[in-house]
Every structure is written in C-alpha cells, then in structure tokens.
PDB file of C-alpha atoms in Angstrom:
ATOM      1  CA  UNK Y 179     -24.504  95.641 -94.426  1.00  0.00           C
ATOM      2  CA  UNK Y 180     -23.208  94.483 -97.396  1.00  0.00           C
ATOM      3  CA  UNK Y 181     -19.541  94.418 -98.901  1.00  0.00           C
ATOM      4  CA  UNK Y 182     -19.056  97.470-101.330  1.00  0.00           C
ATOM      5  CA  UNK Y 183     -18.190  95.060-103.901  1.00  0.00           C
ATOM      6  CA  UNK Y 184     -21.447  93.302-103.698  1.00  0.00           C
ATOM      7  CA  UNK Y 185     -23.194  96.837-103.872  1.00  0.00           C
ATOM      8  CA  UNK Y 186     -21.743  97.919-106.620  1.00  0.00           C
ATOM      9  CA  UNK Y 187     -23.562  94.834-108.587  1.00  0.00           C
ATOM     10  CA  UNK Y 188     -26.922  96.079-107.166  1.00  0.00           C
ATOM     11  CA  UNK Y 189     -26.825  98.888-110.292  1.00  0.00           C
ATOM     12  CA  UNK Y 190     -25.664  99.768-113.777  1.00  0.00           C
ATOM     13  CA  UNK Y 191     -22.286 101.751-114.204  1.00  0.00           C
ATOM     14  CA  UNK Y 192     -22.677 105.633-114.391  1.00  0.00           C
ATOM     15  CA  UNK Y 193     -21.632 107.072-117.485  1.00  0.00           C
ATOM     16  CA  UNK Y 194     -19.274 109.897-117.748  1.00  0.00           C
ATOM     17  CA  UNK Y 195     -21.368 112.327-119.764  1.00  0.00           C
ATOM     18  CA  UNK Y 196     -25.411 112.401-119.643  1.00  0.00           C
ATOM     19  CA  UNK Y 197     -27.512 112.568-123.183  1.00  0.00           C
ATOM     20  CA  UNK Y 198     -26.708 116.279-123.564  1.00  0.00           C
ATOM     21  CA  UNK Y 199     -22.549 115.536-123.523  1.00  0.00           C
ATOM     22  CA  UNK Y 200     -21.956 117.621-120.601  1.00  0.00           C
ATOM     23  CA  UNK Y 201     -20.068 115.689-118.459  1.00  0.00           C
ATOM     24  CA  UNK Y 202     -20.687 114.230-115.175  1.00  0.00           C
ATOM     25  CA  UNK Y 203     -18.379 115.624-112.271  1.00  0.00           C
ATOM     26  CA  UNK Y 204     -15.957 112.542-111.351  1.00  0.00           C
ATOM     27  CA  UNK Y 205     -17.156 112.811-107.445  1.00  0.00           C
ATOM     28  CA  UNK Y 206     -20.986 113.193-108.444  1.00  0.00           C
ATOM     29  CA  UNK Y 207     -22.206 109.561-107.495  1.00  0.00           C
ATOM     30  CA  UNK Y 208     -21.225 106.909-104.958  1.00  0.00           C
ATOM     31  CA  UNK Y 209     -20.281 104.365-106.759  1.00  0.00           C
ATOM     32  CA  UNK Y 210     -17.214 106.592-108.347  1.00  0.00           C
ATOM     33  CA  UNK Y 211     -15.844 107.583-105.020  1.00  0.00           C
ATOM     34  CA  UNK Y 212     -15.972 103.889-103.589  1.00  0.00           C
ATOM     35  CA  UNK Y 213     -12.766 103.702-105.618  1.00  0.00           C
ATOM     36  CA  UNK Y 214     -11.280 106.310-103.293  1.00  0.00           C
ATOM     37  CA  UNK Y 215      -8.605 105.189-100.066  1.00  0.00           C
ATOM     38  CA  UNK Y 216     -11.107 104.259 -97.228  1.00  0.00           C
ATOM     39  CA  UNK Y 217     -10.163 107.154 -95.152  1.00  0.00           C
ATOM     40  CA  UNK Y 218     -10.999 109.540 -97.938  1.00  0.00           C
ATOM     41  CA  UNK Y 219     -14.079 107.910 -99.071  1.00  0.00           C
ATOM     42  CA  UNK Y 220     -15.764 107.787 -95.098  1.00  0.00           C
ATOM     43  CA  UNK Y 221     -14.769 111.649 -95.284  1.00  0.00           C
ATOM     44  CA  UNK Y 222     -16.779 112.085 -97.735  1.00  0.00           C
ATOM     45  CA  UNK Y 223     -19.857 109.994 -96.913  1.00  0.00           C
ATOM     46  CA  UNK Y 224     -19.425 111.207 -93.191  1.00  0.00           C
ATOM     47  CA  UNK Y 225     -17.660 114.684 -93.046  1.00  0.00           C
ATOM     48  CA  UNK Y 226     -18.169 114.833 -89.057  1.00  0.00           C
ATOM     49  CA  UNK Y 227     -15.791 111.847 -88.692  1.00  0.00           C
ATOM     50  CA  UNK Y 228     -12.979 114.346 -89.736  1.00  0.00           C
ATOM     51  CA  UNK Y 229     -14.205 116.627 -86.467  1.00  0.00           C
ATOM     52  CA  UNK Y 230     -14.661 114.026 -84.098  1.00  0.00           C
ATOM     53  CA  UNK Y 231     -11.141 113.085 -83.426  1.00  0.00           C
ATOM     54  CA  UNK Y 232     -10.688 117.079 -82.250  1.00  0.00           C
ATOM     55  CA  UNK Y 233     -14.036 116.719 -79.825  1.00  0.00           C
ATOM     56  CA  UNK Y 234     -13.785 116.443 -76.323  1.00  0.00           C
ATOM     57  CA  UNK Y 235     -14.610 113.185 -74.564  1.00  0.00           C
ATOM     58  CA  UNK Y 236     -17.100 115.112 -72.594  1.00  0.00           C
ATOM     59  CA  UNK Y 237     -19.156 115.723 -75.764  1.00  0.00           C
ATOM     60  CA  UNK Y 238     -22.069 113.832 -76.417  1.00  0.00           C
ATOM     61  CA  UNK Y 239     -21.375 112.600 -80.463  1.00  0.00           C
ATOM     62  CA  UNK Y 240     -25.103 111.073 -80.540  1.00  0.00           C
ATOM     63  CA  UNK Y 241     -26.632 114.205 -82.049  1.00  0.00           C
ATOM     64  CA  UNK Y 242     -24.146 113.955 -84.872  1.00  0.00           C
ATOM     65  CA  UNK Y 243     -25.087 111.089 -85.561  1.00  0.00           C
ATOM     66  CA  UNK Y 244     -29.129 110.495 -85.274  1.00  0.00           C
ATOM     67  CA  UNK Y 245     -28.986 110.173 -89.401  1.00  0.00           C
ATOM     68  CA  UNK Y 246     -26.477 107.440 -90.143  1.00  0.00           C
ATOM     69  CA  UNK Y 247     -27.236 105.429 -93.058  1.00  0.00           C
ATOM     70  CA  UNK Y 248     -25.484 102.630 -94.565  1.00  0.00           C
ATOM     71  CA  UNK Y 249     -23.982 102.425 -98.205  1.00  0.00           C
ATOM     72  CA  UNK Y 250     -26.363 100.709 -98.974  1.00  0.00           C
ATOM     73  CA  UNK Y 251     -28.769 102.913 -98.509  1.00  0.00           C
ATOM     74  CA  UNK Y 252     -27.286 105.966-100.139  1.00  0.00           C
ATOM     75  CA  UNK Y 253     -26.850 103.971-103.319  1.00  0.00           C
ATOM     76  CA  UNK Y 254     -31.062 103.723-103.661  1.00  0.00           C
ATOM     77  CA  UNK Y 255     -30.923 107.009-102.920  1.00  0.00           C
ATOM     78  CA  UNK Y 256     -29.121 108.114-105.574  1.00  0.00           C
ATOM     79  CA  UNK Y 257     -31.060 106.525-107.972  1.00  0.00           C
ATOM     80  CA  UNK Y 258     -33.306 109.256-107.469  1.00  0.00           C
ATOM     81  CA  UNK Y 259     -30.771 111.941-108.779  1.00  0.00           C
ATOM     82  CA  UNK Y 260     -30.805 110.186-111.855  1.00  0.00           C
ATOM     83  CA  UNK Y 261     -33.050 111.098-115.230  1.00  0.00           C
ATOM     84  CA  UNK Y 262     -34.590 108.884-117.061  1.00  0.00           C
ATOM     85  CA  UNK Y 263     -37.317 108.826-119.145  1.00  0.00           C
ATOM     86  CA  UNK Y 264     -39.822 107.540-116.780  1.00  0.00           C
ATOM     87  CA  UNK Y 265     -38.410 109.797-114.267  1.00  0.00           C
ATOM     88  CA  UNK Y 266     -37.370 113.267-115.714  1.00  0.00           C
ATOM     89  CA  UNK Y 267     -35.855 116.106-113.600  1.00  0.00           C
ATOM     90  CA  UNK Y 268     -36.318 119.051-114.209  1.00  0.00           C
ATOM     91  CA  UNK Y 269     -36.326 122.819-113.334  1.00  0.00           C
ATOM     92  CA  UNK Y 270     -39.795 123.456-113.638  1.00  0.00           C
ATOM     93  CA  UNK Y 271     -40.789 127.062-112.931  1.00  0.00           C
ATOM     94  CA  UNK Y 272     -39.764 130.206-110.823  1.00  0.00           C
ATOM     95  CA  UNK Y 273     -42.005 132.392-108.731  1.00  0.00           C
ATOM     96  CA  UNK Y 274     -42.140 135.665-106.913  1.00  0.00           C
ATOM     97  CA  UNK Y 275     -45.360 135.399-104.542  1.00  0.00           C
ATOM     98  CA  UNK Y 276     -46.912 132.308-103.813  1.00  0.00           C
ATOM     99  CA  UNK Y 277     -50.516 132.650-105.801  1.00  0.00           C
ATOM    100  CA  UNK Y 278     -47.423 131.903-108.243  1.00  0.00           C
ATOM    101  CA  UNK Y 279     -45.807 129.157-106.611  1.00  0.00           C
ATOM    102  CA  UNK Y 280     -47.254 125.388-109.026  1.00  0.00           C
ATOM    103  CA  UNK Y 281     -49.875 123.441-107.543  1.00  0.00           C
ATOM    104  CA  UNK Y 282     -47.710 120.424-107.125  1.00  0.00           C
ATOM    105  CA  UNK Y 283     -48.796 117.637-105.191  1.00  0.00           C
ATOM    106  CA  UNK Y 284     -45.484 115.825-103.988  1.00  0.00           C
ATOM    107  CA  UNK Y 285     -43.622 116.128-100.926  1.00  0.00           C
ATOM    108  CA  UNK Y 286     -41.622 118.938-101.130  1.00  0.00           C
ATOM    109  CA  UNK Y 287     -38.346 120.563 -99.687  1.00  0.00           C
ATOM    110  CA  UNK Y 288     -37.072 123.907 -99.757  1.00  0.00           C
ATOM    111  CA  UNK Y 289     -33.311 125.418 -98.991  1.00  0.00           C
ATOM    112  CA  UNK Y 290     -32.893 128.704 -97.474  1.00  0.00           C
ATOM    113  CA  UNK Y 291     -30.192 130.930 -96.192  1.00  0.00           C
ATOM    114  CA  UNK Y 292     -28.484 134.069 -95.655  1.00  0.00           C
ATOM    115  CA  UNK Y 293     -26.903 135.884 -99.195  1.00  0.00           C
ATOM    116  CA  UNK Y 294     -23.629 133.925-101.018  1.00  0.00           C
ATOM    117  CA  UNK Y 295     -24.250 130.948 -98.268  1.00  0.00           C
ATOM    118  CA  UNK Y 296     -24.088 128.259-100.953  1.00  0.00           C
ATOM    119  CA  UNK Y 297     -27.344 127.623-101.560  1.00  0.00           C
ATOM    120  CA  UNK Y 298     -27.536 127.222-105.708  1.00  0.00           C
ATOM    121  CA  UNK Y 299     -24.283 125.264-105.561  1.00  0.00           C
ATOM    122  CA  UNK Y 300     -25.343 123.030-102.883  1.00  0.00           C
ATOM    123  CA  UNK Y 301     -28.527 122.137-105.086  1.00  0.00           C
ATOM    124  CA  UNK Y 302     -26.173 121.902-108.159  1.00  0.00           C
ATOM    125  CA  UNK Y 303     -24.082 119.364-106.771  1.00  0.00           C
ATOM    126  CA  UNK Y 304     -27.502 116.993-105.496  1.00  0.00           C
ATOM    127  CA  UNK Y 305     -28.389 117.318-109.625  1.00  0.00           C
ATOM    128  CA  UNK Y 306     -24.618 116.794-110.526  1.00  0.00           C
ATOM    129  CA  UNK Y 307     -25.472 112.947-111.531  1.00  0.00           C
ATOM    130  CA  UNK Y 308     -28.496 115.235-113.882  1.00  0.00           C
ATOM    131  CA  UNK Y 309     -25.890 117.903-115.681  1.00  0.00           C
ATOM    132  CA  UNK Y 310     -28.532 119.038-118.006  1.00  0.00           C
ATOM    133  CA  UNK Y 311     -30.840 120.590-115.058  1.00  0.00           C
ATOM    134  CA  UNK Y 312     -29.287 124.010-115.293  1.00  0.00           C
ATOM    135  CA  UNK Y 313     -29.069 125.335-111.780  1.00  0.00           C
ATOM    136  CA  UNK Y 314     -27.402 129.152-111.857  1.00  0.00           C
ATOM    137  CA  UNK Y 315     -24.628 129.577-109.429  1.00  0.00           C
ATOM    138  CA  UNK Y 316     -22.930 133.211-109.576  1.00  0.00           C
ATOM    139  CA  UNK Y 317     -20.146 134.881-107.111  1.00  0.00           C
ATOM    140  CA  UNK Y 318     -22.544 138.011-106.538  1.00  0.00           C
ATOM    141  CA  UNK Y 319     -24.255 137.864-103.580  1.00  0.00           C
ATOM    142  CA  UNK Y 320     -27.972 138.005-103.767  1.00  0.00           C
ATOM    143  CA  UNK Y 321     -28.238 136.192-107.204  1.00  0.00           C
ATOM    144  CA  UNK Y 322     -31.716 133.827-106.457  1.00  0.00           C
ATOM    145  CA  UNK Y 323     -34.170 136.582-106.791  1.00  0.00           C
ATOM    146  CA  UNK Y 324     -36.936 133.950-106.942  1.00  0.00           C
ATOM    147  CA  UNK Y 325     -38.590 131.306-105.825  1.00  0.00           C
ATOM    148  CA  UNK Y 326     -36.888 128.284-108.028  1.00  0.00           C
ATOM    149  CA  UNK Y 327     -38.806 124.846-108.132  1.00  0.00           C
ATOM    150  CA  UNK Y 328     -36.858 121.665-109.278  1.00  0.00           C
ATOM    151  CA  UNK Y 329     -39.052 118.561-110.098  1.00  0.00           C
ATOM    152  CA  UNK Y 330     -37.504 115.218-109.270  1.00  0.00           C
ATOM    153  CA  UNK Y 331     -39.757 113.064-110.769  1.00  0.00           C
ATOM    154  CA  UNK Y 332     -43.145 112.089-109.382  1.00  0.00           C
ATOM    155  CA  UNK Y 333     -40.740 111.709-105.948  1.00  0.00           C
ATOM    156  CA  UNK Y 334     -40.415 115.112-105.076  1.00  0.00           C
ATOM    157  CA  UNK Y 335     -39.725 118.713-105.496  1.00  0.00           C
ATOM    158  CA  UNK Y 336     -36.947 120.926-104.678  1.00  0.00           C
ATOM    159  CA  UNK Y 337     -37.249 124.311-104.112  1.00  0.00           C
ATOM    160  CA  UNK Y 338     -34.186 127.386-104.062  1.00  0.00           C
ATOM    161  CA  UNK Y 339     -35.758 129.885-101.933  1.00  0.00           C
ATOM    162  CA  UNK Y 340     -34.129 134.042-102.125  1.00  0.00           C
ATOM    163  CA  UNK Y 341     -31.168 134.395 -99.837  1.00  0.00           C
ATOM    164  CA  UNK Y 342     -31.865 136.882 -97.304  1.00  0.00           C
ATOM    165  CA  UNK Y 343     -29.700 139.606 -95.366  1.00  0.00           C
ATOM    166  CA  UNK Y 344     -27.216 141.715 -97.651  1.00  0.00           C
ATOM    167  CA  UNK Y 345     -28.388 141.607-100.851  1.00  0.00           C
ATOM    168  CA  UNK Y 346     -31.741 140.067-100.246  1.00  0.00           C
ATOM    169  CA  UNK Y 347     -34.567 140.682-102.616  1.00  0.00           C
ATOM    170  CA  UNK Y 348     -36.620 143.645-101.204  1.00  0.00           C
ATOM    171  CA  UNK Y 349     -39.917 141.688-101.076  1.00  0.00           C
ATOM    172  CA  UNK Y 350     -37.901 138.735 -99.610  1.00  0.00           C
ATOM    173  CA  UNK Y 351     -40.137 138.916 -96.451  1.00  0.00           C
ATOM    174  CA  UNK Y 352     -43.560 138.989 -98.508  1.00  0.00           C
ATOM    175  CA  UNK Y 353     -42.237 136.146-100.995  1.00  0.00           C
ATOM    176  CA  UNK Y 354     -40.754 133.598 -98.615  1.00  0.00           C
ATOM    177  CA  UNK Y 355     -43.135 133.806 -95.427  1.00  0.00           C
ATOM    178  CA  UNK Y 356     -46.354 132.815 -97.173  1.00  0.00           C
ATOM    179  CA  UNK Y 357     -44.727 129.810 -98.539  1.00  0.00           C
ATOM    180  CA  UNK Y 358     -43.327 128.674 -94.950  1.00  0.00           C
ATOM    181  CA  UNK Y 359     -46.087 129.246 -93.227  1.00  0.00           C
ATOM    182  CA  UNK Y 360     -49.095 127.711 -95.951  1.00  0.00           C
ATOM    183  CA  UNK Y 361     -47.242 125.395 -98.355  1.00  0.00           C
ATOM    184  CA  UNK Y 362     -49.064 122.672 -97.494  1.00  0.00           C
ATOM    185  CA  UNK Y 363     -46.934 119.747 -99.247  1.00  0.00           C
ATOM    186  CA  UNK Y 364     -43.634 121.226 -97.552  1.00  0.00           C
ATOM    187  CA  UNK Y 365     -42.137 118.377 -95.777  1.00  0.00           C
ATOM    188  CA  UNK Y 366     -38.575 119.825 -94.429  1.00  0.00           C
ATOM    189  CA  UNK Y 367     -37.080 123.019 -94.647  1.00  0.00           C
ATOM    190  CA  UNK Y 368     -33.227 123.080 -94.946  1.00  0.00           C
ATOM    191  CA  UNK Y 369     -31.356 126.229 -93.280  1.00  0.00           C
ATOM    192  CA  UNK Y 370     -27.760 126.834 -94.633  1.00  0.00           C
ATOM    193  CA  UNK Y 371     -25.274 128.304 -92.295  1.00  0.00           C
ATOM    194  CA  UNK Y 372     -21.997 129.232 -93.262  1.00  0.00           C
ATOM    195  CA  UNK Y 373     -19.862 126.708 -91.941  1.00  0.00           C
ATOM    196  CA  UNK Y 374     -16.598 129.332 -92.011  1.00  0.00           C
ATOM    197  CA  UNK Y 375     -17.771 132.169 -90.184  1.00  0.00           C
ATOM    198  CA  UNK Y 376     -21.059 130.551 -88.001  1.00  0.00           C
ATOM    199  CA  UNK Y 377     -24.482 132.096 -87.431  1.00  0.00           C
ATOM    200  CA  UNK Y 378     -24.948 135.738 -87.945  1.00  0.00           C
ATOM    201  CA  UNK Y 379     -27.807 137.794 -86.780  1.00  0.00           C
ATOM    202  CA  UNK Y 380     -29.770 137.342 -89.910  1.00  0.00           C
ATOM    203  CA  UNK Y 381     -29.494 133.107 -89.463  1.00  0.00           C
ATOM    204  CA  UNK Y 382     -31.029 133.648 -85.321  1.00  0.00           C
ATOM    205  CA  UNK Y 383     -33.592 135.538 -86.960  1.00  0.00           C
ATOM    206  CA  UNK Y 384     -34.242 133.164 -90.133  1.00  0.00           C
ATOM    207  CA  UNK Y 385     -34.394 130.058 -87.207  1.00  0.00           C
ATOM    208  CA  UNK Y 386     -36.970 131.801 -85.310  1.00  0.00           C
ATOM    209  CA  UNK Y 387     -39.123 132.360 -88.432  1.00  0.00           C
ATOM    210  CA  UNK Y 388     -38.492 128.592 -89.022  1.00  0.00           C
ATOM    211  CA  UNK Y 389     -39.464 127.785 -85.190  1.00  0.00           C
ATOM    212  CA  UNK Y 390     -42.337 130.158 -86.202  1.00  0.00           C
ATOM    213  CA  UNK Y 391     -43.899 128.102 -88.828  1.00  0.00           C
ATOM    214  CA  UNK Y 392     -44.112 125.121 -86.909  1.00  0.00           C
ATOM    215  CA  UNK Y 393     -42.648 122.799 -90.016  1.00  0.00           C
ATOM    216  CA  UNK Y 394     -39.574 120.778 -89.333  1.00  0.00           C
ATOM    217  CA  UNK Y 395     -36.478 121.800 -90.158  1.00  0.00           C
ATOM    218  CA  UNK Y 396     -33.141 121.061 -90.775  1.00  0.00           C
ATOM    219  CA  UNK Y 397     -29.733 122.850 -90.342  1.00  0.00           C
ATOM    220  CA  UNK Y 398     -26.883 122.261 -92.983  1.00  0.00           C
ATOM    221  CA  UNK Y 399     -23.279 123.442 -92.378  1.00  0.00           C
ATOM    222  CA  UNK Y 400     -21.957 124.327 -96.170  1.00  0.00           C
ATOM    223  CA  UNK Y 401     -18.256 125.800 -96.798  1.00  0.00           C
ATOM    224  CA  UNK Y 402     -16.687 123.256 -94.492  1.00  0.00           C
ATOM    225  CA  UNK Y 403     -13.775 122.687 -97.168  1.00  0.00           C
ATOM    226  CA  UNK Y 404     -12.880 126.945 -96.262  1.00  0.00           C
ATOM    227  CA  UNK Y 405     -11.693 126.852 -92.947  1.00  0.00           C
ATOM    228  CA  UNK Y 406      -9.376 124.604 -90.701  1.00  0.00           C
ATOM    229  CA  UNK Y 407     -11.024 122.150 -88.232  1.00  0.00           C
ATOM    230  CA  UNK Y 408     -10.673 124.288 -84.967  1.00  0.00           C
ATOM    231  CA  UNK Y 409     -12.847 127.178 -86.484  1.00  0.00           C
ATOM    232  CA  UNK Y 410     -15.389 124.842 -88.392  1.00  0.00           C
ATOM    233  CA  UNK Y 411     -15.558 122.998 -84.677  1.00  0.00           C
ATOM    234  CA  UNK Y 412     -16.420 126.304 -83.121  1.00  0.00           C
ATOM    235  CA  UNK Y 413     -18.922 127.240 -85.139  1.00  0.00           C
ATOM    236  CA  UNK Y 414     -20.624 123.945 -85.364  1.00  0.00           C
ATOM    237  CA  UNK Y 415     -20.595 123.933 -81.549  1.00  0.00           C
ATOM    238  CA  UNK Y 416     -22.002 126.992 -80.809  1.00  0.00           C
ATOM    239  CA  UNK Y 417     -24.512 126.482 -83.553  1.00  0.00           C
ATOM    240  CA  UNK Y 418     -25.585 123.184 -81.722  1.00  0.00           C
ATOM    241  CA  UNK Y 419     -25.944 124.948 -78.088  1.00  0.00           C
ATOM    242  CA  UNK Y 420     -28.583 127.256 -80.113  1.00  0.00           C
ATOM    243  CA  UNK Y 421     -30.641 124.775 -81.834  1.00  0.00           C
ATOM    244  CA  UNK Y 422     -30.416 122.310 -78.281  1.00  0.00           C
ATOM    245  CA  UNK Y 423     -31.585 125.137 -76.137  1.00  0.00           C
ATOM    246  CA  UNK Y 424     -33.713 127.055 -77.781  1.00  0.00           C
ATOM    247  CA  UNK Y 425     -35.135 125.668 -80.446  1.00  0.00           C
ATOM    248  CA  UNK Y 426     -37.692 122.719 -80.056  1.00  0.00           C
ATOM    249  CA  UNK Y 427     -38.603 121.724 -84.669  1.00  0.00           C
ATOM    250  CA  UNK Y 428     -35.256 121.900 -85.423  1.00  0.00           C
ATOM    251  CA  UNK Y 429     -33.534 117.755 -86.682  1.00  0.00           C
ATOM    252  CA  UNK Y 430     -30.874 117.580 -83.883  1.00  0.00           C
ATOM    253  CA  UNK Y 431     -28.282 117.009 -86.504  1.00  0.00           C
ATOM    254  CA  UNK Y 432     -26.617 119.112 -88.439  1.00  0.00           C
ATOM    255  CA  UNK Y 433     -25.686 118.315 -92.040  1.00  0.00           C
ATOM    256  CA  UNK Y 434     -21.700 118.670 -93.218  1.00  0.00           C
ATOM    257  CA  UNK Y 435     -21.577 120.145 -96.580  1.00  0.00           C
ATOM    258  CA  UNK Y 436     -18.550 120.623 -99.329  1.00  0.00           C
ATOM    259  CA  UNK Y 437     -20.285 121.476-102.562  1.00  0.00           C
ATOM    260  CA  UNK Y 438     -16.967 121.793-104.225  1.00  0.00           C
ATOM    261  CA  UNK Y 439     -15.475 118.372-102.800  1.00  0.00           C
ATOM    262  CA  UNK Y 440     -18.731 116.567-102.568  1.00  0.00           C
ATOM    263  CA  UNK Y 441     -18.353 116.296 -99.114  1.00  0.00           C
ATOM    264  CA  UNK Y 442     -21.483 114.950 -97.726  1.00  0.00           C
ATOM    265  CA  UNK Y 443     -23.627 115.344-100.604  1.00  0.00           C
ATOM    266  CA  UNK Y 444     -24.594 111.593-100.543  1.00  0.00           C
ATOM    267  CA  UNK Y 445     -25.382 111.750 -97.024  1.00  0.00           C
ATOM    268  CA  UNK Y 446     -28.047 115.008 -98.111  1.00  0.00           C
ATOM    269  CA  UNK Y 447     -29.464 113.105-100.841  1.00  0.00           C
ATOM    270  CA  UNK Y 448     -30.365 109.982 -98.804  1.00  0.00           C
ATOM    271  CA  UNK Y 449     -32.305 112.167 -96.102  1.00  0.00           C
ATOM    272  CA  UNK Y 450     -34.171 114.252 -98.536  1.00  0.00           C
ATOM    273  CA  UNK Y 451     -34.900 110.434-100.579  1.00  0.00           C
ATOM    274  CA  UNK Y 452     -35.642 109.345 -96.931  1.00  0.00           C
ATOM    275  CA  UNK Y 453     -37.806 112.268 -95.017  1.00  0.00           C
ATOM    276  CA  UNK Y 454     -39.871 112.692 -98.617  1.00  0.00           C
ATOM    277  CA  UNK Y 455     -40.917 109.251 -98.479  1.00  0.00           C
ATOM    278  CA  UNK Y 456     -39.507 107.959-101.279  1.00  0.00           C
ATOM    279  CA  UNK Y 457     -36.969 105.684 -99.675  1.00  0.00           C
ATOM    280  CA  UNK Y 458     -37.098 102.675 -96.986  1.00  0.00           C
ATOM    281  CA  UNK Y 459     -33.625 102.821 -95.539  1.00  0.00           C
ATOM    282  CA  UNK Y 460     -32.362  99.250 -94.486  1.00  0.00           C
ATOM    283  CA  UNK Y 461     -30.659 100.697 -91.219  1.00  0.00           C
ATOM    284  CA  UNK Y 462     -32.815 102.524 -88.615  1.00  0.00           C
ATOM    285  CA  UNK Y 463     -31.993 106.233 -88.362  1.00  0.00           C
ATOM    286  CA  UNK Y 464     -34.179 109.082 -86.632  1.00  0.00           C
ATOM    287  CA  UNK Y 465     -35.934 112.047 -88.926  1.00  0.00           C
TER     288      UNK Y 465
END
C-alpha cells in the first residue's frame, strides 16, 4: 500500500465549490480528511474500528471485515463521484410503477428502507463531491414518494427507492416489488437499518422480500453518530445473528454509516465503484 503522501499525488486537488458555487462539504472526499489525526481519519474510513475495542474476544471480527479496501483504492473510487464533462451525474428521472422505470443499461443499485431511516441523506452525502445533483432530504417521514434514479455516468445508476412502514406510499408494495424482482440490470440492493434503535418488524419483513428476490443484497447501519457504542453494539449484533442464521443472499458485512459526519461514506462508495464493475481494487476483498 502506498504512503498517503504518495497518494495524494495520484490526483488533482478538490476544489472547494463545484461550477454552480455551491460549496463542497469539507469531509466530502478523501483526500480532505487525510489531513485529519490518524485516529480520527481510520474512524472515518473504518467506523467498526470504533466498536471493536468494546467486542468480546469470543467474537469472530472476520465478517466485519470481508470488504476492507486500502486508501488506495477508495481514492479511484471516488473519482467516480466526481462530474465532469465526459462523465456527468445526474438525477435523471422519477417513477411510480416500473413500465415507468428508464431503460438503462448499466449496472445498477438501489437503497431501501423503513420511513425517516436516512436513505436521501445517505445518497446526498455519496454525491456530496457533485453539490449540484439535488437530492431532497426532509425531516417528515415518508418524503421519497417515488422511485428516484441518479445517473453516474456511463458507470452506473443509483436508485432512492419509497421508504416503507409508517408513512409509506400506499402503492409502496405494487411500486417497489416489480422492480426487485424483474430489474434485470440490478446488481445489489442496499437495506438501511437504523443503527439507533435496530431492526423493527417492517426491516424482518423488507429482508425476507429481499431473500425473496433472489438478488444480492447488502445491509447498511446509518445513524451510528445517534447513539453511544453499547446500544449501536447491540443492535449491530443482533442484526448480524439474523442475517447469519437465516438469511442465505445477504453480503455478510454490514456497512457503518454517519451521513452527517461522513462516517464511512468512502468505504460505501468504493463497494458500490467495486460490486458495479467499475473498479479493480488493488487489495483482495470478498463481494
């Protein structure tokens, strides 16, 4: 692996503000928070390091760990999150039933989860380095009404699914089904879990309609920055037990997630860059 210093050189400086003058969030790309104290910066590239110290010696860390990329690596990714010119992001189009959804042809991922889970402002803070893709994030539960794509390039497309349980869109079931179950260019799902208060009934049933469809998935742990260690350990522990005994398509690892701190926003990036194809990472990792 190489030195940060010599990374750094790999790539141009990131400017504060993008074309439009909105200004990029100080935290929104690696190479800012390599400035950071060492402890600081590793909590933020690798939240679960904060947790581990409180684990039991018993526990196996492996599964938190399948997905472990180097600096390197997260630095290409990012380059992805970037607009250019030759590679424009963009929100493209929203739909309600799938004969709606855009015949696009690359790889694509879609984020899911229960009502005022974090969804939008997870997917805000993966475009933060791209300020003028306007990504609505509101306190009301049940905002996402539709099915929101996001192009990222020729690379791949993002989609913000509905958030179901209180609040959810009536027709959530007829909207987001079809596109589980037939979107053929769907490469992961991602399934947000409140990392402050665990799974709920509505996330069991949501990972047996994922289970259901047969198409990998992943499970990402948002909120982390709302609740102390202990309680964020808990959850993430009994979430684990569930996916490792009774669910067989779900990544082993869960994914740490501050979208207010950046906390393992990086790490997100690379495996979306990585599990869409559009990255070779230099370190092995599982997918």
């Amino acid at each position: 692996m190489l030195p940060v210093r010599q990374l750094l050189r790999l790539r141009p400086g990131v400017a504060v503000s993008c074309a439009t003058g909105q200004r990029i969030h100080k935290l929104a790309s690696v190479q800012k928070v390599t400035s950071l104290p060492p402890k600081k910066l590793r909590s933020l590239l690798y939240p679960f390091g904060e947790l581990e110290a409180y684990l039991d010696r018993s526990v196996d860390r492996t599964q938190f760990q399948l997905f472990d990329p180097s600096l390197e690596d997260m630095i290409e990714a990012e380059k992805l999150f970037h607009s250019s010119p030759s590679h424009k992001i963009d929100y493209y189009i929203s739909a309600e039933r799938m004969e709606h959804a855009p015949d696009l042809k690359q790889p694509e991922v879609c984020f899911i989860g229960r009502s005022n889970v974090g969804k939008s402002s997870l997917i805000k803070a993966l475009f933060s380095l791209t300020p003028e893709v306007e990504v609505r994030v509101s306190k009301t539960p049940g905002h996402t009404k539709k099915m929101n794509f996001f192009r990222v390039g020729k690379a791949f497309t993002i989609v913000d699914m509905p958030g179901y349980g209180h609040k959810a869109p009536r027709d959530f079931v007829d909207m987001v089904e079809p596109y589980l179950y037939t979107r053929k260019n769907l490469v992961r799902t991602f399934l947000l879990v409140d990392g402050s208060v665990g799974l709920q009934k509505a996330d069991l049933i949501a990972l047996e309609m994922c289970e259901e469809t047969g198409c990998p998935y992943v499970m990402v742990v948002t909120k982390i920055d709302k609740c102390g260690s202990g309680t964020l350990l808990t959850n993430l522990l009994n979430l684990q037990d569930v996916v490792k005994t009774e669910m067989t398509s779900c990544f082993p690892q869960p994914f740490l997630i501050s979208s207010l701190q950046f906390g393992g926003i990086y790490l997100l990036r690379c495996f979306i860059a990585h599990v869409t194809g559009s990255i070779r990472l230099k370190e092995t990792s599982q997918s």
